[in-house]
Amino acid sequence: MTAEAQPWSVRAIEAGSRWMISRRRKLSGIGLGIVAVFLLSQSIYTVENGSSAALLRLGRVIDSAVPPGLHFHLPLGIDTVAARRTDEVVRLEILGDTAPSLVLLTGDENLIDAQLVVQYRILDLGRFLFGVEEPEEQIRNVVRTAFQHQISVSSVEDVLTSAKARLQVESRQNAQRRLDDLGVGVVLVSVNLSAVAPPAEAASAFRQVSDARAEAAEIVNRARAASEQSLRLARGSADQDRQQASAAASARRSEADGAARRFEQLLARRIVAPQQTRDTLKFDTFEKILSRAEVVLVPPGQARHIEINLLSRDGSEVPFEKPLGSSRGPERP
Amino acid sequence: MNRRLRIVLLVAGLGAGIILPTSVFSIHQTETGIVTRFGRPLAGVLGPGLHVKAPWPIDRVIRVDARLLLFDNEPTEMLTLDRKNVVIDCFLCWRVEDPLRFTQTVGTRSQAEARLLDLASAALGAAVGSEPMESFINLDPSAVRLDEISRIAGTEVNKVASGSFGIRVESLTINGFNLPPQNRASVIERMRAERARIATAYRSEGEEEAMKIEAAADAQRERILAQAMAEAEATRGEGEAEALAVFARAYGKDPEFYRFLRTLESYERTIDQDTTIVLEADAQLSEALRDR
């Protein structure tokens, strides 16, 4: 080869290679060292706290539950790692086909709109990653199935009001059973009915029912209150009656006692002075009555019949004939 | 070494370098593998890991998904036994059971799903068609046969799929049951009418209850008052009886004197300004009066 002017790049490469060849031993040592360090760096991997990982060697799973921390694996793509946050609870919404809400048919052929939210956690990472295609879609389908089954045997009243909690719990249990049978490797933390309502077009009709129920309760309460009041008054009146009777009875007894005492006093006087007492009493009485009444004296020997016009209390005349000397009339004391 | 040899060695080396790597392959955890020699499949199914085969183009690898696969059907309208139109939504969970048979028959996922769709529609249509509406929605839980119907249809599909395509259907599940969209308006109307009826029923129940309460209260009130009246009468009667006993005891000491006093008292009581007394003149008293 003639000593032509070669480009500087070629000369540099030639010089570099001559230098490298002359120091090949040392360089190979250093090179090996660099390669070793490089390989080591590719062999280390960390699994974060709250996660776990699956380790695959040439495609085959050799460990499906690598715990958090620092680990080694074979470099150069021989080993691959797939990690997931297995402590984390993942939230999935289950939406309807054409609208955000699921449209479901209840046991009594009523329509309802519902929105479901399910929360799950990965239990078996190996099955979750490699055993089942689309585990989240599986979960959605299974939960929807379980919920539909529950709705199919419930009345719309129950679904909208009292059975909501029960539906959630039973859906979760049912869905968990199905997922376990399929081997999806997750545990369902909760199934929530985030919204459930009758269809918009029927909403006012449903409101009317709850209004009517409230009204009915109100009517019954008012009736109860009124009846309690009426009974209170009746009891009060009854007590009053009893007390009045009791008082009247007492008064009567006192009256009797008084009259008895008076009689006994008079009797005592009569015993002492019989005739005098009788006369006194007689004349006392006659004084009183004769000063009040009208007295007509009929001389003896007069006609044996006299006409007396008695005026009855209303002013009409009542003819009365009294034969004198008859036994009728005031008794001669 | 002469140049030609060197070139041949170089090319052979390059060729080997390109082809030899195809002798070594790995099957992923989610797959199973079939090796074909000149297009014909070799027996034996390969699991995950590293494997060796004859280099391309002699041997080739076909990979088949080994996982549980999900096939979500579109909701389909079907007819129940009692001739009601319903919309059924179902999904299939299936896996490749016999990869060899699978590759020989359907080969690809989409082909397999097309077959499964046909089988599932037929099986489900038949199963649904032999059940009345009450087997799907019913307030009596024991009458609902959703799981049964799903199972029957799934078994039917599996018979064909397993035998013909090497597919195992793990489950066919009905996850939606509804009425056709065109029925929606009439269903809503029925719901509204039913709610109106229920509202009226609540109101009249309430009124009936209220009337019962009122009637019971009235009856109770009457009882209370009547009882009180009876007791009052009895009390008054007792008082009267005691009073009479007192009278009898007292007056019994001298009945004749009592009669005398009582007569005087009755004169005093009954004779007033409106009374006229007619007396014969020879009575004691009239003498006394005349003298006045």
mmCIF file with all atom_site columns, C-alpha atoms in Angstrom, chain B residues 162-286:
data_model
loop_
_atom_site.group_PDB
_atom_site.id
_atom_site.type_symbol
_atom_site.label_atom_id
_atom_site.label_alt_id
_atom_site.label_comp_id
_atom_site.label_asym_id
_atom_site.label_entity_id
_atom_site.label_seq_id
_atom_site.pdbx_PDB_ins_code
_atom_site.Cartn_x
_atom_site.Cartn_y
_atom_site.Cartn_z
_atom_site.occupancy
_atom_site.B_iso_or_equiv
_atom_site.pdbx_formal_charge
_atom_site.auth_seq_id
_atom_site.auth_comp_id
_atom_site.auth_asym_id
_atom_site.auth_atom_id
_atom_site.pdbx_PDB_model_num
ATOM 1   C CA . SER B 1 162 ? -66.219  -29.868 23.287  1.00 0.00 ? 162 SER B CA 1
ATOM 2   C CA . GLY B 1 163 ? -66.664  -32.618 20.741  1.00 0.00 ? 163 GLY B CA 1
ATOM 3   C CA . SER B 1 164 ? -66.238  -30.573 17.613  1.00 0.00 ? 164 SER B CA 1
ATOM 4   C CA . PHE B 1 165 ? -63.942  -27.696 18.462  1.00 0.00 ? 165 PHE B CA 1
ATOM 5   C CA . GLY B 1 166 ? -61.946  -28.748 21.503  1.00 0.00 ? 166 GLY B CA 1
ATOM 6   C CA . ILE B 1 167 ? -63.556  -25.953 23.479  1.00 0.00 ? 167 ILE B CA 1
ATOM 7   C CA . ARG B 1 168 ? -64.808  -26.292 27.008  1.00 0.00 ? 168 ARG B CA 1
ATOM 8   C CA . VAL B 1 169 ? -67.540  -23.860 27.990  1.00 0.00 ? 169 VAL B CA 1
ATOM 9   C CA . GLU B 1 170 ? -67.004  -23.337 31.719  1.00 0.00 ? 170 GLU B CA 1
ATOM 10  C CA . SER B 1 171 ? -70.221  -21.381 32.057  1.00 0.00 ? 171 SER B CA 1
ATOM 11  C CA . LEU B 1 172 ? -72.967  -19.761 30.112  1.00 0.00 ? 172 LEU B CA 1
ATOM 12  C CA . THR B 1 173 ? -74.554  -17.143 32.333  1.00 0.00 ? 173 THR B CA 1
ATOM 13  C CA . ILE B 1 174 ? -77.598  -14.971 31.842  1.00 0.00 ? 174 ILE B CA 1
ATOM 14  C CA . ASN B 1 175 ? -76.634  -11.597 33.227  1.00 0.00 ? 175 ASN B CA 1
ATOM 15  C CA . GLY B 1 176 ? -79.480  -9.509  31.901  1.00 0.00 ? 176 GLY B CA 1
ATOM 16  C CA . PHE B 1 177 ? -83.176  -10.068 31.523  1.00 0.00 ? 177 PHE B CA 1
ATOM 17  C CA . ASN B 1 178 ? -85.438  -7.350  30.261  1.00 0.00 ? 178 ASN B CA 1
ATOM 18  C CA . LEU B 1 179 ? -88.380  -6.435  28.096  1.00 0.00 ? 179 LEU B CA 1
ATOM 19  C CA . PRO B 1 180 ? -87.826  -5.130  24.570  1.00 0.00 ? 180 PRO B CA 1
ATOM 20  C CA . PRO B 1 181 ? -87.260  -1.385  24.314  1.00 0.00 ? 181 PRO B CA 1
ATOM 21  C CA . GLN B 1 182 ? -90.403  -0.929  22.259  1.00 0.00 ? 182 GLN B CA 1
ATOM 22  C CA . ASN B 1 183 ? -92.412  -2.237  25.235  1.00 0.00 ? 183 ASN B CA 1
ATOM 23  C CA . ARG B 1 184 ? -90.987  0.374   27.543  1.00 0.00 ? 184 ARG B CA 1
ATOM 24  C CA . ALA B 1 185 ? -93.781  2.871   27.138  1.00 0.00 ? 185 ALA B CA 1
ATOM 25  C CA . SER B 1 186 ? -96.510  0.366   27.976  1.00 0.00 ? 186 SER B CA 1
ATOM 26  C CA . VAL B 1 187 ? -94.544  -1.005  30.928  1.00 0.00 ? 187 VAL B CA 1
ATOM 27  C CA . ILE B 1 188 ? -94.159  2.509   32.322  1.00 0.00 ? 188 ILE B CA 1
ATOM 28  C CA . GLU B 1 189 ? -97.895  3.102   31.910  1.00 0.00 ? 189 GLU B CA 1
ATOM 29  C CA . ARG B 1 190 ? -98.667  -0.085  33.776  1.00 0.00 ? 190 ARG B CA 1
ATOM 30  C CA . MET B 1 191 ? -96.258  0.891   36.521  1.00 0.00 ? 191 MET B CA 1
ATOM 31  C CA . ARG B 1 192 ? -97.914  4.281   36.868  1.00 0.00 ? 192 ARG B CA 1
ATOM 32  C CA . ALA B 1 193 ? -101.379 2.761   37.069  1.00 0.00 ? 193 ALA B CA 1
ATOM 33  C CA . GLU B 1 194 ? -100.231 0.227   39.631  1.00 0.00 ? 194 GLU B CA 1
ATOM 34  C CA . ARG B 1 195 ? -98.631  2.915   41.781  1.00 0.00 ? 195 ARG B CA 1
ATOM 35  C CA . ALA B 1 196 ? -101.817 4.977   41.628  1.00 0.00 ? 196 ALA B CA 1
ATOM 36  C CA . ARG B 1 197 ? -103.783 1.938   42.800  1.00 0.00 ? 197 ARG B CA 1
ATOM 37  C CA . ILE B 1 198 ? -101.359 1.340   45.641  1.00 0.00 ? 198 ILE B CA 1
ATOM 38  C CA . ALA B 1 199 ? -101.519 4.971   46.698  1.00 0.00 ? 199 ALA B CA 1
ATOM 39  C CA . THR B 1 200 ? -105.319 4.809   46.826  1.00 0.00 ? 200 THR B CA 1
ATOM 40  C CA . ALA B 1 201 ? -105.140 1.571   48.790  1.00 0.00 ? 201 ALA B CA 1
ATOM 41  C CA . TYR B 1 202 ? -102.842 3.142   51.382  1.00 0.00 ? 202 TYR B CA 1
ATOM 42  C CA . ARG B 1 203 ? -105.176 6.088   51.802  1.00 0.00 ? 203 ARG B CA 1
ATOM 43  C CA . SER B 1 204 ? -108.295 3.988   52.221  1.00 0.00 ? 204 SER B CA 1
ATOM 44  C CA . GLU B 1 205 ? -106.498 1.636   54.611  1.00 0.00 ? 205 GLU B CA 1
ATOM 45  C CA . GLY B 1 206 ? -105.555 4.630   56.670  1.00 0.00 ? 206 GLY B CA 1
ATOM 46  C CA . GLU B 1 207 ? -109.095 5.924   56.705  1.00 0.00 ? 207 GLU B CA 1
ATOM 47  C CA . GLU B 1 208 ? -110.457 2.521   57.629  1.00 0.00 ? 208 GLU B CA 1
ATOM 48  C CA . GLU B 1 209 ? -107.990 2.225   60.459  1.00 0.00 ? 209 GLU B CA 1
ATOM 49  C CA . ALA B 1 210 ? -108.900 5.702   61.661  1.00 0.00 ? 210 ALA B CA 1
ATOM 50  C CA . MET B 1 211 ? -112.595 4.832   61.673  1.00 0.00 ? 211 MET B CA 1
ATOM 51  C CA . LYS B 1 212 ? -111.916 1.660   63.621  1.00 0.00 ? 212 LYS B CA 1
ATOM 52  C CA . ILE B 1 213 ? -109.955 3.608   66.186  1.00 0.00 ? 213 ILE B CA 1
ATOM 53  C CA . GLU B 1 214 ? -112.740 6.158   66.498  1.00 0.00 ? 214 GLU B CA 1
ATOM 54  C CA . ALA B 1 215 ? -115.421 3.472   66.853  1.00 0.00 ? 215 ALA B CA 1
ATOM 55  C CA . ALA B 1 216 ? -113.457 1.632   69.498  1.00 0.00 ? 216 ALA B CA 1
ATOM 56  C CA . ALA B 1 217 ? -112.918 4.852   71.380  1.00 0.00 ? 217 ALA B CA 1
ATOM 57  C CA . ASP B 1 218 ? -116.618 5.697   71.224  1.00 0.00 ? 218 ASP B CA 1
ATOM 58  C CA . ALA B 1 219 ? -117.561 2.275   72.556  1.00 0.00 ? 219 ALA B CA 1
ATOM 59  C CA . GLN B 1 220 ? -115.008 2.589   75.313  1.00 0.00 ? 220 GLN B CA 1
ATOM 60  C CA . ARG B 1 221 ? -116.290 6.046   76.184  1.00 0.00 ? 221 ARG B CA 1
ATOM 61  C CA . GLU B 1 222 ? -119.854 4.766   76.448  1.00 0.00 ? 222 GLU B CA 1
ATOM 62  C CA . ARG B 1 223 ? -118.707 1.935   78.694  1.00 0.00 ? 223 ARG B CA 1
ATOM 63  C CA . ILE B 1 224 ? -116.820 4.298   80.974  1.00 0.00 ? 224 ILE B CA 1
ATOM 64  C CA . LEU B 1 225 ? -119.745 6.674   81.283  1.00 0.00 ? 225 LEU B CA 1
ATOM 65  C CA . ALA B 1 226 ? -122.301 3.895   81.797  1.00 0.00 ? 226 ALA B CA 1
ATOM 66  C CA . GLN B 1 227 ? -120.165 2.271   84.412  1.00 0.00 ? 227 GLN B CA 1
ATOM 67  C CA . ALA B 1 228 ? -119.729 5.538   86.221  1.00 0.00 ? 228 ALA B CA 1
ATOM 68  C CA . MET B 1 229 ? -123.465 6.161   86.091  1.00 0.00 ? 229 MET B CA 1
ATOM 69  C CA . ALA B 1 230 ? -124.172 2.720   87.532  1.00 0.00 ? 230 ALA B CA 1
ATOM 70  C CA . GLU B 1 231 ? -121.661 3.233   90.293  1.00 0.00 ? 231 GLU B CA 1
ATOM 71  C CA . ALA B 1 232 ? -123.076 6.668   91.039  1.00 0.00 ? 232 ALA B CA 1
ATOM 72  C CA . GLU B 1 233 ? -126.571 5.239   91.246  1.00 0.00 ? 233 GLU B CA 1
ATOM 73  C CA . ALA B 1 234 ? -125.359 2.519   93.568  1.00 0.00 ? 234 ALA B CA 1
ATOM 74  C CA . THR B 1 235 ? -123.608 5.046   95.762  1.00 0.00 ? 235 THR B CA 1
ATOM 75  C CA . ARG B 1 236 ? -126.658 7.241   95.882  1.00 0.00 ? 236 ARG B CA 1
ATOM 76  C CA . GLY B 1 237 ? -128.764 4.180   96.622  1.00 0.00 ? 237 GLY B CA 1
ATOM 77  C CA . GLU B 1 238 ? -126.473 3.210   99.478  1.00 0.00 ? 238 GLU B CA 1
ATOM 78  C CA . GLY B 1 239 ? -126.654 6.680   100.880 1.00 0.00 ? 239 GLY B CA 1
ATOM 79  C CA . GLU B 1 240 ? -130.441 6.641   100.590 1.00 0.00 ? 240 GLU B CA 1
ATOM 80  C CA . ALA B 1 241 ? -130.641 3.241   102.252 1.00 0.00 ? 241 ALA B CA 1
ATOM 81  C CA . GLU B 1 242 ? -128.427 4.323   105.108 1.00 0.00 ? 242 GLU B CA 1
ATOM 82  C CA . ALA B 1 243 ? -130.462 7.479   105.532 1.00 0.00 ? 243 ALA B CA 1
ATOM 83  C CA . LEU B 1 244 ? -133.674 5.463   105.644 1.00 0.00 ? 244 LEU B CA 1
ATOM 84  C CA . ALA B 1 245 ? -132.110 3.148   108.193 1.00 0.00 ? 245 ALA B CA 1
ATOM 85  C CA . VAL B 1 246 ? -131.225 6.128   110.327 1.00 0.00 ? 246 VAL B CA 1
ATOM 86  C CA . PHE B 1 247 ? -134.774 7.449   109.977 1.00 0.00 ? 247 PHE B CA 1
ATOM 87  C CA . ALA B 1 248 ? -136.278 4.104   110.802 1.00 0.00 ? 248 ALA B CA 1
ATOM 88  C CA . ARG B 1 249 ? -134.088 3.698   113.852 1.00 0.00 ? 249 ARG B CA 1
ATOM 89  C CA . ALA B 1 250 ? -134.942 7.175   115.101 1.00 0.00 ? 250 ALA B CA 1
ATOM 90  C CA . TYR B 1 251 ? -138.637 7.274   114.239 1.00 0.00 ? 251 TYR B CA 1
ATOM 91  C CA . GLY B 1 252 ? -139.096 3.715   115.327 1.00 0.00 ? 252 GLY B CA 1
ATOM 92  C CA . LYS B 1 253 ? -138.676 4.905   118.913 1.00 0.00 ? 253 LYS B CA 1
ATOM 93  C CA . ASP B 1 254 ? -142.060 6.598   118.762 1.00 0.00 ? 254 ASP B CA 1
ATOM 94  C CA . PRO B 1 255 ? -143.884 6.090   115.452 1.00 0.00 ? 255 PRO B CA 1
ATOM 95  C CA . GLU B 1 256 ? -147.033 7.823   116.577 1.00 0.00 ? 256 GLU B CA 1
ATOM 96  C CA . PHE B 1 257 ? -145.172 10.966  117.549 1.00 0.00 ? 257 PHE B CA 1
ATOM 97  C CA . TYR B 1 258 ? -143.410 10.828  114.230 1.00 0.00 ? 258 TYR B CA 1
ATOM 98  C CA . ARG B 1 259 ? -146.710 10.694  112.427 1.00 0.00 ? 259 ARG B CA 1
ATOM 99  C CA . PHE B 1 260 ? -147.894 13.700  114.388 1.00 0.00 ? 260 PHE B CA 1
ATOM 100 C CA . LEU B 1 261 ? -144.774 15.714  113.561 1.00 0.00 ? 261 LEU B CA 1
ATOM 101 C CA . ARG B 1 262 ? -144.813 14.608  109.950 1.00 0.00 ? 262 ARG B CA 1
ATOM 102 C CA . THR B 1 263 ? -148.434 15.721  109.553 1.00 0.00 ? 263 THR B CA 1
ATOM 103 C CA . LEU B 1 264 ? -147.640 19.161  110.932 1.00 0.00 ? 264 LEU B CA 1
ATOM 104 C CA . GLU B 1 265 ? -144.679 19.359  108.589 1.00 0.00 ? 265 GLU B CA 1
ATOM 105 C CA . SER B 1 266 ? -146.769 18.460  105.569 1.00 0.00 ? 266 SER B CA 1
ATOM 106 C CA . TYR B 1 267 ? -149.320 21.192  106.467 1.00 0.00 ? 267 TYR B CA 1
ATOM 107 C CA . GLU B 1 268 ? -146.500 23.669  106.648 1.00 0.00 ? 268 GLU B CA 1
ATOM 108 C CA . ARG B 1 269 ? -145.095 22.594  103.397 1.00 0.00 ? 269 ARG B CA 1
ATOM 109 C CA . THR B 1 270 ? -148.191 22.309  101.318 1.00 0.00 ? 270 THR B CA 1
ATOM 110 C CA . ILE B 1 271 ? -150.267 25.253  102.534 1.00 0.00 ? 271 ILE B CA 1
ATOM 111 C CA . ASP B 1 272 ? -149.146 28.509  100.968 1.00 0.00 ? 272 ASP B CA 1
ATOM 112 C CA . GLN B 1 273 ? -150.556 31.776  99.727  1.00 0.00 ? 273 GLN B CA 1
ATOM 113 C CA . ASP B 1 274 ? -152.603 30.064  97.091  1.00 0.00 ? 274 ASP B CA 1
ATOM 114 C CA . THR B 1 275 ? -154.306 27.758  99.521  1.00 0.00 ? 275 THR B CA 1
ATOM 115 C CA . THR B 1 276 ? -157.786 28.362  100.869 1.00 0.00 ? 276 THR B CA 1
ATOM 116 C CA . ILE B 1 277 ? -158.743 26.734  104.121 1.00 0.00 ? 277 ILE B CA 1
ATOM 117 C CA . VAL B 1 278 ? -162.397 26.222  104.873 1.00 0.00 ? 278 VAL B CA 1
ATOM 118 C CA . LEU B 1 279 ? -163.123 25.832  108.551 1.00 0.00 ? 279 LEU B CA 1
ATOM 119 C CA . GLU B 1 280 ? -166.343 25.233  110.386 1.00 0.00 ? 280 GLU B CA 1
ATOM 120 C CA . ALA B 1 281 ? -166.998 27.941  112.837 1.00 0.00 ? 281 ALA B CA 1
ATOM 121 C CA . ASP B 1 282 ? -167.238 25.697  115.812 1.00 0.00 ? 282 ASP B CA 1
ATOM 122 C CA . ALA B 1 283 ? -163.704 24.543  115.530 1.00 0.00 ? 283 ALA B CA 1
ATOM 123 C CA . GLN B 1 284 ? -161.461 25.577  118.348 1.00 0.00 ? 284 GLN B CA 1
ATOM 124 C CA . LEU B 1 285 ? -159.278 27.561  116.114 1.00 0.00 ? 285 LEU B CA 1
ATOM 125 C CA . SER B 1 286 ? -162.054 29.460  114.371 1.00 0.00 ? 286 SER B CA 1
#
